[in-house]
PDB file of C-alpha atoms in Angstrom:
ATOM      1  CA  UNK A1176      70.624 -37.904 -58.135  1.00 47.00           C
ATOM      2  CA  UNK A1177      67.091 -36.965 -57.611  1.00 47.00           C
ATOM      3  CA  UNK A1178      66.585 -40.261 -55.561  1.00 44.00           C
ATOM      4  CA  UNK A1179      69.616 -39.876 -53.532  1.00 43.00           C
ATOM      5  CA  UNK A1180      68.545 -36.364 -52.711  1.00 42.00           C
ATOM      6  CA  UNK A1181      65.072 -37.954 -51.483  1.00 44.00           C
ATOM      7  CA  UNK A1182      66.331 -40.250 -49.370  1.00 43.00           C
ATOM      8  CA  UNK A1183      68.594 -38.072 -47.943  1.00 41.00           C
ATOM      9  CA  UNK A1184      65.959 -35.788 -46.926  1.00 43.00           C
ATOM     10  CA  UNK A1185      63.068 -38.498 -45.663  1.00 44.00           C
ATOM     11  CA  UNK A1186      66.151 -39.802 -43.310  1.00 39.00           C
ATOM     12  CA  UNK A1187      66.769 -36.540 -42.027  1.00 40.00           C
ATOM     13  CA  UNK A1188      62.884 -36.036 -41.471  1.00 43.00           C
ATOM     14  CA  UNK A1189      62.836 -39.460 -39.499  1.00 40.00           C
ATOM     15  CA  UNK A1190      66.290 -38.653 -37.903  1.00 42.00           C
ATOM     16  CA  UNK A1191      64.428 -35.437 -36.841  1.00 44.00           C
ATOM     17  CA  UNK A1192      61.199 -37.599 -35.602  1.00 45.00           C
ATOM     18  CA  UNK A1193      63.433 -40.283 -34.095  1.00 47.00           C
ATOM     19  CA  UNK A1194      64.548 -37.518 -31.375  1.00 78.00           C
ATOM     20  CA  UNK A1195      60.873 -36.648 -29.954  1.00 89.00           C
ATOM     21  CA  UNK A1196      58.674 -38.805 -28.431  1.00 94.00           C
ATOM     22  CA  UNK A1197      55.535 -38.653 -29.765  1.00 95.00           C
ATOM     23  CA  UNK A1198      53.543 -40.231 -26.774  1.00 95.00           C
ATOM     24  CA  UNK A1199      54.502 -36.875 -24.848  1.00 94.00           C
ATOM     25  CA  UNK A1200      51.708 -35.239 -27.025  1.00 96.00           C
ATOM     26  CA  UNK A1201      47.823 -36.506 -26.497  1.00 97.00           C
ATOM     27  CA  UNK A1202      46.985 -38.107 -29.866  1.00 97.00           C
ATOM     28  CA  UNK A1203      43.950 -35.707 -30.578  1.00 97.00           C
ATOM     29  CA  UNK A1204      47.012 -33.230 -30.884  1.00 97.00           C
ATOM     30  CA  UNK A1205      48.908 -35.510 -32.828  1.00 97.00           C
ATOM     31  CA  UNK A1206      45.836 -36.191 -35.244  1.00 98.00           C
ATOM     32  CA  UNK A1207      45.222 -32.075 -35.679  1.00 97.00           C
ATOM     33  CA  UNK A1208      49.178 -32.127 -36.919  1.00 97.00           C
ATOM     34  CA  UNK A1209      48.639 -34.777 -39.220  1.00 97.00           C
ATOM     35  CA  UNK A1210      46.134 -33.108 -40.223  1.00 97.00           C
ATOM     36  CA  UNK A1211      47.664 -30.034 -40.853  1.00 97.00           C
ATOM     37  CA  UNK A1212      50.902 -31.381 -42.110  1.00 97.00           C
ATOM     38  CA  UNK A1213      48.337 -33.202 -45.038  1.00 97.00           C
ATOM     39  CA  UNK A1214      46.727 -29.620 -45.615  1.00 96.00           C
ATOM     40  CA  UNK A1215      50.154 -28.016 -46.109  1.00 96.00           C
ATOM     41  CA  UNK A1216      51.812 -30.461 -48.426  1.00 96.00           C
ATOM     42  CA  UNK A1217      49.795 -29.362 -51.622  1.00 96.00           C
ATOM     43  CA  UNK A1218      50.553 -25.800 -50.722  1.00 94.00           C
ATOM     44  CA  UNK A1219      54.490 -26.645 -50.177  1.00 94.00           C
ATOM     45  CA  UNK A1220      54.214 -28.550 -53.337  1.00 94.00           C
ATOM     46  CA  UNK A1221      53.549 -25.283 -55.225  1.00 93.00           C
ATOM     47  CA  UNK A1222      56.169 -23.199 -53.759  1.00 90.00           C
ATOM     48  CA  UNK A1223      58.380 -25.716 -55.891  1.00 92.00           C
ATOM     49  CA  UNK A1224      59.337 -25.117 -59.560  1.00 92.00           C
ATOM     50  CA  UNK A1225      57.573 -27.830 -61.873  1.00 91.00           C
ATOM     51  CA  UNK A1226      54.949 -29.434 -59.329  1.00 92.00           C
ATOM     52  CA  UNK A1227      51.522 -29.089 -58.984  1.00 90.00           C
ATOM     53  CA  UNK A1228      49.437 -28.685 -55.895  1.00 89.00           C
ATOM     54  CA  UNK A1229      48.240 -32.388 -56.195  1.00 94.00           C
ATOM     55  CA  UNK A1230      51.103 -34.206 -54.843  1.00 96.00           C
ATOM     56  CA  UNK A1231      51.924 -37.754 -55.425  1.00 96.00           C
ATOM     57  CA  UNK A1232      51.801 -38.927 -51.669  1.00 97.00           C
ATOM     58  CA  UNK A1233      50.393 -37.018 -48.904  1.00 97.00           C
ATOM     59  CA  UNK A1234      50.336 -38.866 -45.786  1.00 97.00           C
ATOM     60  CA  UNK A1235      50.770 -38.130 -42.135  1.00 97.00           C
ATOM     61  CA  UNK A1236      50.637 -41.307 -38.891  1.00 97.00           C
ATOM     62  CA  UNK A1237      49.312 -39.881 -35.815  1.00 97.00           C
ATOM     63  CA  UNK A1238      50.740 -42.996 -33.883  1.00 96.00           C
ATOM     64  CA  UNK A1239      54.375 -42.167 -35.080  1.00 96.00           C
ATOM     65  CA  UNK A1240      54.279 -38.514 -36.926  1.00 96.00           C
ATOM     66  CA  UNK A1241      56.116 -40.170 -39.322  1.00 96.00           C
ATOM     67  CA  UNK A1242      54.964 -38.154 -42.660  1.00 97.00           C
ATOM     68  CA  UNK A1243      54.998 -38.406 -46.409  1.00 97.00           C
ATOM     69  CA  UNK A1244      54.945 -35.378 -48.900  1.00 96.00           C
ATOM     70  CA  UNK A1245      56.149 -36.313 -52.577  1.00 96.00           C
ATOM     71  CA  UNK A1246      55.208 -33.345 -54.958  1.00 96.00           C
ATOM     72  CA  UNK A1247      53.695 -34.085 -58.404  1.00 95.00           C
ATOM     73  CA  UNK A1248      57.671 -33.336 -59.852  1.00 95.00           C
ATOM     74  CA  UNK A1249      58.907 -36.203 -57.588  1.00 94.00           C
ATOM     75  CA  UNK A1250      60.476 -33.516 -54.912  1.00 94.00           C
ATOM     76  CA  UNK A1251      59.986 -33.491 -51.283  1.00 95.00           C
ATOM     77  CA  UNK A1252      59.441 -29.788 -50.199  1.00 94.00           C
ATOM     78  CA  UNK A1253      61.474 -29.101 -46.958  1.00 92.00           C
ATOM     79  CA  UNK A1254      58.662 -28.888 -44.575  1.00 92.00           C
ATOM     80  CA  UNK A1255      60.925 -27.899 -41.779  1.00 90.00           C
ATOM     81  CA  UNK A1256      60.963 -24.633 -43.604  1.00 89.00           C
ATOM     82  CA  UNK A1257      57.171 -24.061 -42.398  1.00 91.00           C
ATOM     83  CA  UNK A1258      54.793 -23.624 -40.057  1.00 91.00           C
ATOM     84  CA  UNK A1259      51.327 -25.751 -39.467  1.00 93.00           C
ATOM     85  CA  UNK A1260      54.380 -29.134 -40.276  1.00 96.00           C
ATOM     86  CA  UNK A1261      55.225 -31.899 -38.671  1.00 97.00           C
ATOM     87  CA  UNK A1262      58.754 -30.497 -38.100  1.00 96.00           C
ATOM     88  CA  UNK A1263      57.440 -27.432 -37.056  1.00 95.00           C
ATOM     89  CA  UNK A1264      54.985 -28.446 -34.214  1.00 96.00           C
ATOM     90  CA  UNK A1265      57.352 -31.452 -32.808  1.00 96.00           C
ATOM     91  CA  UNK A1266      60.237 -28.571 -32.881  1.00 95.00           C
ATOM     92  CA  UNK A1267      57.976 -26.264 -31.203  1.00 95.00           C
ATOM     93  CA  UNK A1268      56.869 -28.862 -28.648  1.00 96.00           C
ATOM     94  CA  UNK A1269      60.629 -30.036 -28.024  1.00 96.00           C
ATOM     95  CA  UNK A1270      61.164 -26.431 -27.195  1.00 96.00           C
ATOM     96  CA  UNK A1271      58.206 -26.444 -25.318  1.00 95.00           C
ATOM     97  CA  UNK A1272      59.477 -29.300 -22.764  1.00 95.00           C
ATOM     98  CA  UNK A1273      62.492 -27.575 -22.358  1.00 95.00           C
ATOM     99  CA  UNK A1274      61.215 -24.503 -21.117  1.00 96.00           C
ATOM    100  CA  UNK A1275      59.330 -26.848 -18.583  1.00 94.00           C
ATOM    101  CA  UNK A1276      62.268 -28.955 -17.218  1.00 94.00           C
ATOM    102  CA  UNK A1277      64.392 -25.059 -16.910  1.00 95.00           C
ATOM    103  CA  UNK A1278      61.932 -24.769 -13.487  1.00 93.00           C
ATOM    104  CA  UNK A1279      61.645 -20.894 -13.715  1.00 92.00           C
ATOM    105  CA  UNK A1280      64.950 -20.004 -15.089  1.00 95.00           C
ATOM    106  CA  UNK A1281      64.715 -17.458 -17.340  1.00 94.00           C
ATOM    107  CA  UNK A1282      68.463 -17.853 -18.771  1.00 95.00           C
ATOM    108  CA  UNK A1283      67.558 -21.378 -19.379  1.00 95.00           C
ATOM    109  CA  UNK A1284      64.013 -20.768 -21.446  1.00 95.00           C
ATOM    110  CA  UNK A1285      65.583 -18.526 -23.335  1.00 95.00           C
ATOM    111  CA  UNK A1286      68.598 -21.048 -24.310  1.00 95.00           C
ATOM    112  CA  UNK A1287      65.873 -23.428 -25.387  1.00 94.00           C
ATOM    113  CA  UNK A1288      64.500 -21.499 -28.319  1.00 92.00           C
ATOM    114  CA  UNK A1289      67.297 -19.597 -28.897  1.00 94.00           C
ATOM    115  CA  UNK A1290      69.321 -22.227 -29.232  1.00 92.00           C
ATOM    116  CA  UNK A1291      66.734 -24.601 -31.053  1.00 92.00           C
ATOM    117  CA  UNK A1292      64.607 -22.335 -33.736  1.00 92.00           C
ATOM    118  CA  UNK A1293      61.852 -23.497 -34.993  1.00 91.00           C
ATOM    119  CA  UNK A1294      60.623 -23.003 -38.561  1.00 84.00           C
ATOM    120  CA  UNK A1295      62.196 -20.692 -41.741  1.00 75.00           C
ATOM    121  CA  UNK A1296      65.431 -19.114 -40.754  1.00 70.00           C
ATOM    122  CA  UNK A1297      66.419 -17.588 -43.880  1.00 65.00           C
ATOM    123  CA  UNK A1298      62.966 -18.405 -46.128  1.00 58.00           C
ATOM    124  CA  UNK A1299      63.306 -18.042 -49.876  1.00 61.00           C
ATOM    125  CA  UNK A1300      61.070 -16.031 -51.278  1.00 61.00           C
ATOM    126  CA  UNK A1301      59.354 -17.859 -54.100  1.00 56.00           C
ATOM    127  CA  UNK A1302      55.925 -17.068 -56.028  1.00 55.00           C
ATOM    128  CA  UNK A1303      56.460 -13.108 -55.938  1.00 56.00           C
ATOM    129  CA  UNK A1304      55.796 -10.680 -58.802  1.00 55.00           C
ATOM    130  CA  UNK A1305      58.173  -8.282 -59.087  1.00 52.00           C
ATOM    131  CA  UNK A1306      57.016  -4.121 -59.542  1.00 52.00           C
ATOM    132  CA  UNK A1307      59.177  -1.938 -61.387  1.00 50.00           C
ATOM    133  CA  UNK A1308      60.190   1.382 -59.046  1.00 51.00           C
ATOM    134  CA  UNK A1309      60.205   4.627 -61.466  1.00 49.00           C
ATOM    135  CA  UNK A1310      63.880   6.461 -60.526  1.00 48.00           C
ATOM    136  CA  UNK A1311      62.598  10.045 -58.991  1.00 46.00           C
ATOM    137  CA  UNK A1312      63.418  12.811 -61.866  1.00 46.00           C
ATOM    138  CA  UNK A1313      65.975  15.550 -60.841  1.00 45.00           C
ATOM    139  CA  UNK A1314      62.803  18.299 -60.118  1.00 41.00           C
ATOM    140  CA  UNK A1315      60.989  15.562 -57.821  1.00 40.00           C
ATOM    141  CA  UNK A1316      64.369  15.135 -55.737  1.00 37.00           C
ATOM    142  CA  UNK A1317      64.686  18.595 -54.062  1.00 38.00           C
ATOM    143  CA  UNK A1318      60.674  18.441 -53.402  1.00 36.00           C
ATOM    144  CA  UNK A1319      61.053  14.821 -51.728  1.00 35.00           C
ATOM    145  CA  UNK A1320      63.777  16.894 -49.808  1.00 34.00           C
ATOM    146  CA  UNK A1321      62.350  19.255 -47.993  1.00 33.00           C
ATOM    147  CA  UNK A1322      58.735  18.062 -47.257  1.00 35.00           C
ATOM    148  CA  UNK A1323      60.000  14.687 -45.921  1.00 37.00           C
ATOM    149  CA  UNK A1324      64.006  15.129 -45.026  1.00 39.00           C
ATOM    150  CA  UNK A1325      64.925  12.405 -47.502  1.00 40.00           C
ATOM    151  CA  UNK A1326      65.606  12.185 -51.016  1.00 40.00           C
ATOM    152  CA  UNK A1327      64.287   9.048 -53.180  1.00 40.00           C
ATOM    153  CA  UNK A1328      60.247   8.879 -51.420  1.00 41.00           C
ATOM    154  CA  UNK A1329      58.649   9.876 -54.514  1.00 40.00           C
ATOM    155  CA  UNK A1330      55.864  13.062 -54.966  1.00 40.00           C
ATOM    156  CA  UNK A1331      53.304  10.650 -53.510  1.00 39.00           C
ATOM    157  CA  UNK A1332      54.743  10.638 -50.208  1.00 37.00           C
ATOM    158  CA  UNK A1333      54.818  15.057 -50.707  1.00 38.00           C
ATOM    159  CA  UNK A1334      51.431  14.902 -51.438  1.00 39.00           C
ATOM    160  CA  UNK A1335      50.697  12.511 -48.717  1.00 39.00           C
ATOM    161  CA  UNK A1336      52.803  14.299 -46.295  1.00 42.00           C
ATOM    162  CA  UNK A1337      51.911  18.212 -47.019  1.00 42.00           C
ATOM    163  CA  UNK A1338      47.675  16.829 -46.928  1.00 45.00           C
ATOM    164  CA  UNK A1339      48.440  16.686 -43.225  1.00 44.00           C
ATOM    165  CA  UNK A1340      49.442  19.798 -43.081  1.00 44.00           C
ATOM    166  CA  UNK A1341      46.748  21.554 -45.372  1.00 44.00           C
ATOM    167  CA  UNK A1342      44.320  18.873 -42.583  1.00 48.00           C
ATOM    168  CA  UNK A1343      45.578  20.530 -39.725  1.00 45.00           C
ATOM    169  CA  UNK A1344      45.544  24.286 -41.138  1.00 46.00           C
ATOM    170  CA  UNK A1345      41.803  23.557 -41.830  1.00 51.00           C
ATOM    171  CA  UNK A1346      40.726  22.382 -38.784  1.00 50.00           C
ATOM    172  CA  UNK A1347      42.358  24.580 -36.560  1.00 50.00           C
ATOM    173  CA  UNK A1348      41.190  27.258 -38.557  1.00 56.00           C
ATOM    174  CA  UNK A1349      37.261  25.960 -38.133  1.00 55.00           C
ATOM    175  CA  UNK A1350      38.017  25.724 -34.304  1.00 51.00           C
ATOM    176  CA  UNK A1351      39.436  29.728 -34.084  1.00 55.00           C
ATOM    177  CA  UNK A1352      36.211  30.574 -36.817  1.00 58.00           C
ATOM    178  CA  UNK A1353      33.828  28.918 -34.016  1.00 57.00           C
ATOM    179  CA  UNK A1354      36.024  30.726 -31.208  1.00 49.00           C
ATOM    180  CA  UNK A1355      35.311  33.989 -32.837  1.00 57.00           C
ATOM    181  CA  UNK A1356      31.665  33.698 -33.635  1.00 59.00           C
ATOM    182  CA  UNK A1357      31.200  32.715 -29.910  1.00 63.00           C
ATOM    183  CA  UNK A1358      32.467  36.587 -29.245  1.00 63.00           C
TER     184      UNK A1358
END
């Protein structure tokens, strides 16, 4: 299974790669996204469950920007989920000649992203820690209440709120003591 999946998804990288022309780009362009697509792979590598950050094969042709990114676990990370990718810049750059051909027409740019994103759509969020929120006690509620109009903000935000207040008292009160000492 784990084989079928990898083919699947290295034809649907060069299917992808098949549809832009890499010529259109000056190869010292080409050679920065290779080498940016190599720079990424260990850090897509660790966003997946059981790999390391030294994958197995990490390559990247500036001539074709046909690329290779096997993790340590034998998984190809989706690299059209990221930025600073091969999928990402040639989408970008598709997008890019689009907006050129439109001649000035505004509908038309727009259609081309729009219509064409580039990157994470709906990214999974992977690698976070998790904080657990204390539940506001009954007494904090009616506080949270009236300093800040809503219930659930905690006494932090009270205390964070009402120091603006106490701030403002102060220093308008300095300004009228210098007002009256002037008199």
């Amino acid at each position: 299974m784990l084989s079928k999946t990898m083919f699947i998804l290295a034809s649907a990288a060069t299917l992808v790669n098949s549809q832009f022309d890499p010529t259109s780009v000056p190869y010292a362009t080409r050679q920065a996204w290779c080498n940016s697509q190599t720079s990424a792979c260990p850090i897509l590598c660790l966003q997946l469950p059981g790999a390391s950050g030294t994958p197995t094969t990490n390559t990247c042709s500036a001539d074709t920007l046909l690329y290779d990114c096997i993790c340590s676990n034998n998984v190809i990370p989706n690299a059209s989920e990221y930025s600073q990718t091969i999928p990402y810049y040639t989408c970008t750059e598709t997008n890019n000649q689009c907006v050129e051909k439109c001649n000035g027409d505004s509908t038309c740019q727009n259609d081309c992203r729009v219509k064409n994103p580039c990157g994470a759509q709906d990214p999974k969020r992977v690698n976070i820690t998790t904080t657990a929120k204390a539940t506001p006690t009954a007494s904090e509620t009616p506080v949270n209440t009236l300093v800040n109009g809503a219930t659930g903000a905690g006494p932090r935000m009270a205390s964070v709120n009402m120091s603006h207040v106490y701030g403002l008292c102060v220093l308008v009160g300095g300004f009228v003591a210098g007002f009256a000492t002037l008199l």
